[in-house]
């Protein structure tokens, strides 16, 4: 799951930008930590891109019978 999230975020903000992805299997949560200047690129206008990321993660997680809570946080 972490590879999928990293691929999506790299595609949105660029290869040279820094970010962290924390996947907690016990709590079934994925936290994406992004710098302040790049967070808008991942959230999108009215949260549309963030919603799309959550839908993709939900679809991928359903194949392994899991459910994840995705949060996008500022570093």
Tab-separated table of N, CA and C in Angstrom:
chain	number	residue	atom	x	y	z
A	1	UNK	N	0.822	-1.187	0.000
A	1	UNK	CA	0.000	0.000	0.000
A	1	UNK	C	0.871	1.258	0.000
A	2	UNK	N	1.993	1.186	0.702
A	2	UNK	CA	2.877	2.343	0.791
A	2	UNK	C	3.447	2.692	-0.587
A	3	UNK	N	3.778	1.694	-1.382
A	3	UNK	CA	4.314	1.958	-2.720
A	3	UNK	C	3.299	2.679	-3.595
A	4	UNK	N	2.044	2.296	-3.489
A	4	UNK	CA	0.984	2.934	-4.266
A	4	UNK	C	0.835	4.405	-3.887
A	5	UNK	N	0.815	4.690	-2.596
A	5	UNK	CA	0.674	6.072	-2.124
A	5	UNK	C	1.875	6.909	-2.549
A	6	UNK	N	3.077	6.347	-2.410
A	6	UNK	CA	4.274	7.077	-2.820
A	6	UNK	C	4.258	7.378	-4.308
A	7	UNK	N	3.831	6.445	-5.128
A	7	UNK	CA	3.749	6.651	-6.569
A	7	UNK	C	2.777	7.781	-6.912
A	8	UNK	N	1.623	7.789	-6.265
A	8	UNK	CA	0.617	8.817	-6.532
A	8	UNK	C	1.133	10.193	-6.129
A	9	UNK	N	1.710	10.293	-4.935
A	9	UNK	CA	2.178	11.590	-4.445
A	9	UNK	C	3.352	12.099	-5.278
A	10	UNK	N	4.279	11.208	-5.661
A	10	UNK	CA	5.399	11.620	-6.513
A	10	UNK	C	4.895	12.149	-7.850
A	11	UNK	N	3.869	11.538	-8.374
A	11	UNK	CA	3.305	11.984	-9.642
A	11	UNK	C	2.691	13.374	-9.522
A	12	UNK	N	2.146	13.683	-8.366
A	12	UNK	CA	1.484	14.968	-8.166
A	12	UNK	C	2.452	16.108	-7.867
A	13	UNK	N	3.423	15.862	-7.002
A	13	UNK	CA	4.287	16.967	-6.571
A	13	UNK	C	5.639	16.977	-7.270
A	14	UNK	N	6.022	15.911	-7.916
A	14	UNK	CA	7.303	15.855	-8.610
A	14	UNK	C	8.290	14.941	-7.907
A	15	UNK	N	9.222	14.449	-8.670
A	15	UNK	CA	10.212	13.497	-8.157
A	15	UNK	C	11.185	14.122	-7.160
A	16	UNK	N	11.504	15.400	-7.340
A	16	UNK	CA	12.540	16.034	-6.528
A	16	UNK	C	12.037	16.557	-5.184
A	17	UNK	N	10.742	16.568	-4.960
A	17	UNK	CA	10.181	17.076	-3.705
A	17	UNK	C	10.205	15.987	-2.630
A	18	UNK	N	10.251	16.426	-1.373
A	18	UNK	CA	10.313	15.483	-0.258
A	18	UNK	C	8.962	15.353	0.426
A	19	UNK	N	8.638	14.135	0.835
A	19	UNK	CA	7.429	13.839	1.591
A	19	UNK	C	7.639	12.520	2.321
A	20	UNK	N	6.790	12.246	3.285
A	20	UNK	CA	6.858	10.992	4.038
A	20	UNK	C	5.494	10.331	4.035
A	21	UNK	N	5.509	9.010	3.991
A	21	UNK	CA	4.283	8.225	4.064
A	21	UNK	C	4.432	7.259	5.229
A	22	UNK	N	3.487	7.317	6.154
A	22	UNK	CA	3.502	6.437	7.321
A	22	UNK	C	2.274	5.540	7.257
A	23	UNK	N	2.494	4.242	7.117
A	23	UNK	CA	1.399	3.280	7.068
A	23	UNK	C	1.388	2.526	8.392
A	24	UNK	N	0.293	2.625	9.112
A	24	UNK	CA	0.131	1.932	10.386
A	24	UNK	C	-0.876	0.806	10.176
A	25	UNK	N	-0.384	-0.424	10.155
A	25	UNK	CA	-1.242	-1.576	9.879
A	25	UNK	C	-2.203	-1.864	11.037
A	26	UNK	N	-1.774	-1.580	12.264
A	26	UNK	CA	-2.634	-1.852	13.422
A	26	UNK	C	-3.861	-0.946	13.433
A	27	UNK	N	-3.637	0.337	13.169
A	27	UNK	CA	-4.744	1.303	13.172
A	27	UNK	C	-5.401	1.422	11.812
A	28	UNK	N	-4.814	0.765	10.811
A	28	UNK	CA	-5.320	0.836	9.433
A	28	UNK	C	-5.382	2.286	8.958
A	29	UNK	N	-4.256	2.995	9.146
A	29	UNK	CA	-4.223	4.390	8.730
A	29	UNK	C	-2.993	4.653	7.872
A	30	UNK	N	-3.144	5.611	6.970
A	30	UNK	CA	-2.046	6.064	6.130
A	30	UNK	C	-1.952	7.575	6.308
A	31	UNK	N	-0.805	8.035	6.795
A	31	UNK	CA	-0.560	9.468	6.973
A	31	UNK	C	0.459	9.909	5.941
A	32	UNK	N	0.113	10.957	5.199
A	32	UNK	CA	1.005	11.516	4.197
A	32	UNK	C	1.455	12.881	4.705
A	33	UNK	N	2.759	13.035	4.936
A	33	UNK	CA	3.321	14.283	5.438
A	33	UNK	C	3.990	15.010	4.279
A	34	UNK	N	3.504	16.221	3.980
A	34	UNK	CA	3.968	16.980	2.827
A	34	UNK	C	4.340	18.388	3.281
A	35	UNK	N	5.333	18.977	2.609
A	35	UNK	CA	5.720	20.348	2.908
A	35	UNK	C	4.577	21.310	2.609
A	36	UNK	N	4.600	22.446	3.281
A	36	UNK	CA	3.510	23.413	3.185
A	36	UNK	C	3.276	23.906	1.762
A	37	UNK	N	4.344	24.128	1.003
A	37	UNK	CA	4.175	24.668	-0.344
A	37	UNK	C	3.634	23.644	-1.343
A	38	UNK	N	3.685	22.356	-1.011
A	38	UNK	CA	3.212	21.317	-1.932
A	38	UNK	C	1.883	20.686	-1.519
A	39	UNK	N	1.381	21.024	-0.367
A	39	UNK	CA	0.179	20.362	0.131
A	39	UNK	C	-1.045	20.668	-0.732
A	40	UNK	N	-1.083	21.826	-1.337
A	40	UNK	CA	-2.209	22.187	-2.200
A	40	UNK	C	-2.282	21.320	-3.447
A	41	UNK	N	-1.135	20.877	-3.924
A	41	UNK	CA	-1.106	20.009	-5.104
A	41	UNK	C	-1.707	18.647	-4.813
A	42	UNK	N	-1.598	18.193	-3.584
A	42	UNK	CA	-2.114	16.877	-3.213
A	42	UNK	C	-3.570	16.958	-2.782
A	43	UNK	N	-3.964	18.051	-2.159
A	43	UNK	CA	-5.352	18.190	-1.733
A	43	UNK	C	-6.236	18.571	-2.909
A	44	UNK	N	-5.787	19.489	-3.723
A	44	UNK	CA	-6.550	19.894	-4.901
A	44	UNK	C	-7.638	20.892	-4.571
A	45	UNK	N	-8.263	21.396	-5.605
A	45	UNK	CA	-9.328	22.375	-5.438
A	45	UNK	C	-10.544	21.692	-4.822
A	46	UNK	N	-11.003	22.229	-3.722
A	46	UNK	CA	-12.136	21.690	-2.963
A	46	UNK	C	-11.912	20.249	-2.506
A	47	UNK	N	-10.658	19.817	-2.428
A	47	UNK	CA	-10.345	18.479	-1.945
A	47	UNK	C	-10.602	17.363	-2.935
A	48	UNK	N	-10.720	17.683	-4.206
A	48	UNK	CA	-11.059	16.663	-5.204
A	48	UNK	C	-9.951	15.639	-5.394
A	49	UNK	N	-8.699	16.085	-5.401
A	49	UNK	CA	-7.598	15.138	-5.583
A	49	UNK	C	-7.449	14.261	-4.347
A	50	UNK	N	-7.600	14.838	-3.158
A	50	UNK	CA	-7.528	14.056	-1.927
A	50	UNK	C	-8.623	12.999	-1.901
A	51	UNK	N	-9.800	13.374	-2.342
A	51	UNK	CA	-10.910	12.420	-2.406
A	51	UNK	C	-10.600	11.289	-3.384
A	52	UNK	N	-9.991	11.643	-4.515
A	52	UNK	CA	-9.634	10.636	-5.509
A	52	UNK	C	-8.567	9.684	-4.973
A	53	UNK	N	-7.598	10.213	-4.227
A	53	UNK	CA	-6.576	9.360	-3.612
A	53	UNK	C	-7.229	8.379	-2.648
A	54	UNK	N	-8.168	8.864	-1.853
A	54	UNK	CA	-8.851	7.985	-0.903
A	54	UNK	C	-9.643	6.888	-1.615
A	55	UNK	N	-10.253	7.226	-2.742
A	55	UNK	CA	-11.011	6.230	-3.511
A	55	UNK	C	-10.075	5.164	-4.067
A	56	UNK	N	-8.920	5.577	-4.577
A	56	UNK	CA	-7.956	4.617	-5.121
A	56	UNK	C	-7.444	3.688	-4.022
A	57	UNK	N	-7.125	4.242	-2.863
A	57	UNK	CA	-6.643	3.433	-1.744
A	57	UNK	C	-7.734	2.483	-1.275
A	58	UNK	N	-8.974	2.955	-1.227
A	58	UNK	CA	-10.088	2.110	-0.813
A	58	UNK	C	-10.266	0.934	-1.773
A	59	UNK	N	-10.139	1.195	-3.068
A	59	UNK	CA	-10.287	0.137	-4.064
A	59	UNK	C	-9.152	-0.877	-3.958
A	60	UNK	N	-7.927	-0.393	-3.778
A	60	UNK	CA	-6.786	-1.300	-3.655
A	60	UNK	C	-6.855	-2.108	-2.366
A	61	UNK	N	-7.306	-1.483	-1.285
A	61	UNK	CA	-7.387	-2.175	0.002
A	61	UNK	C	-8.515	-3.200	0.029
A	62	UNK	N	-9.557	-2.977	-0.742
A	62	UNK	CA	-10.669	-3.924	-0.740
A	62	UNK	C	-10.258	-5.268	-1.337
A	63	UNK	N	-9.237	-5.272	-2.172
A	63	UNK	CA	-8.755	-6.530	-2.749
A	63	UNK	C	-8.099	-7.414	-1.703
A	64	UNK	N	-7.586	-6.804	-0.634
A	64	UNK	CA	-6.963	-7.591	0.433
A	64	UNK	C	-7.819	-7.576	1.707
A	65	UNK	N	-9.081	-7.187	1.547
A	65	UNK	CA	-10.051	-7.162	2.653
A	65	UNK	C	-9.600	-6.285	3.814
A	66	UNK	N	-9.100	-5.088	3.481
A	66	UNK	CA	-8.707	-4.108	4.480
A	66	UNK	C	-9.410	-2.796	4.173
A	67	UNK	N	-9.321	-1.891	5.126
A	67	UNK	CA	-9.852	-0.543	4.945
A	67	UNK	C	-8.903	0.418	5.632
A	68	UNK	N	-8.491	1.460	4.926
A	68	UNK	CA	-7.530	2.413	5.459
A	68	UNK	C	-8.138	3.804	5.547
A	69	UNK	N	-7.704	4.535	6.571
A	69	UNK	CA	-8.047	5.939	6.740
A	69	UNK	C	-6.856	6.752	6.261
A	70	UNK	N	-7.043	7.595	5.234
A	70	UNK	CA	-5.952	8.359	4.643
A	70	UNK	C	-6.037	9.803	5.137
A	71	UNK	N	-4.920	10.288	5.688
A	71	UNK	CA	-4.848	11.679	6.137
A	71	UNK	C	-3.662	12.355	5.471
A	72	UNK	N	-3.887	13.583	5.026
A	72	UNK	CA	-2.840	14.388	4.412
A	72	UNK	C	-2.491	15.490	5.396
A	73	UNK	N	-1.253	15.481	5.880
A	73	UNK	CA	-0.833	16.385	6.936
A	73	UNK	C	0.353	17.228	6.492
A	74	UNK	N	0.452	18.418	7.074
A	74	UNK	CA	1.571	19.317	6.799
A	74	UNK	C	2.749	18.947	7.678
A	75	UNK	N	3.936	18.975	7.080
A	75	UNK	CA	5.153	18.675	7.830
A	75	UNK	C	5.642	19.879	8.578
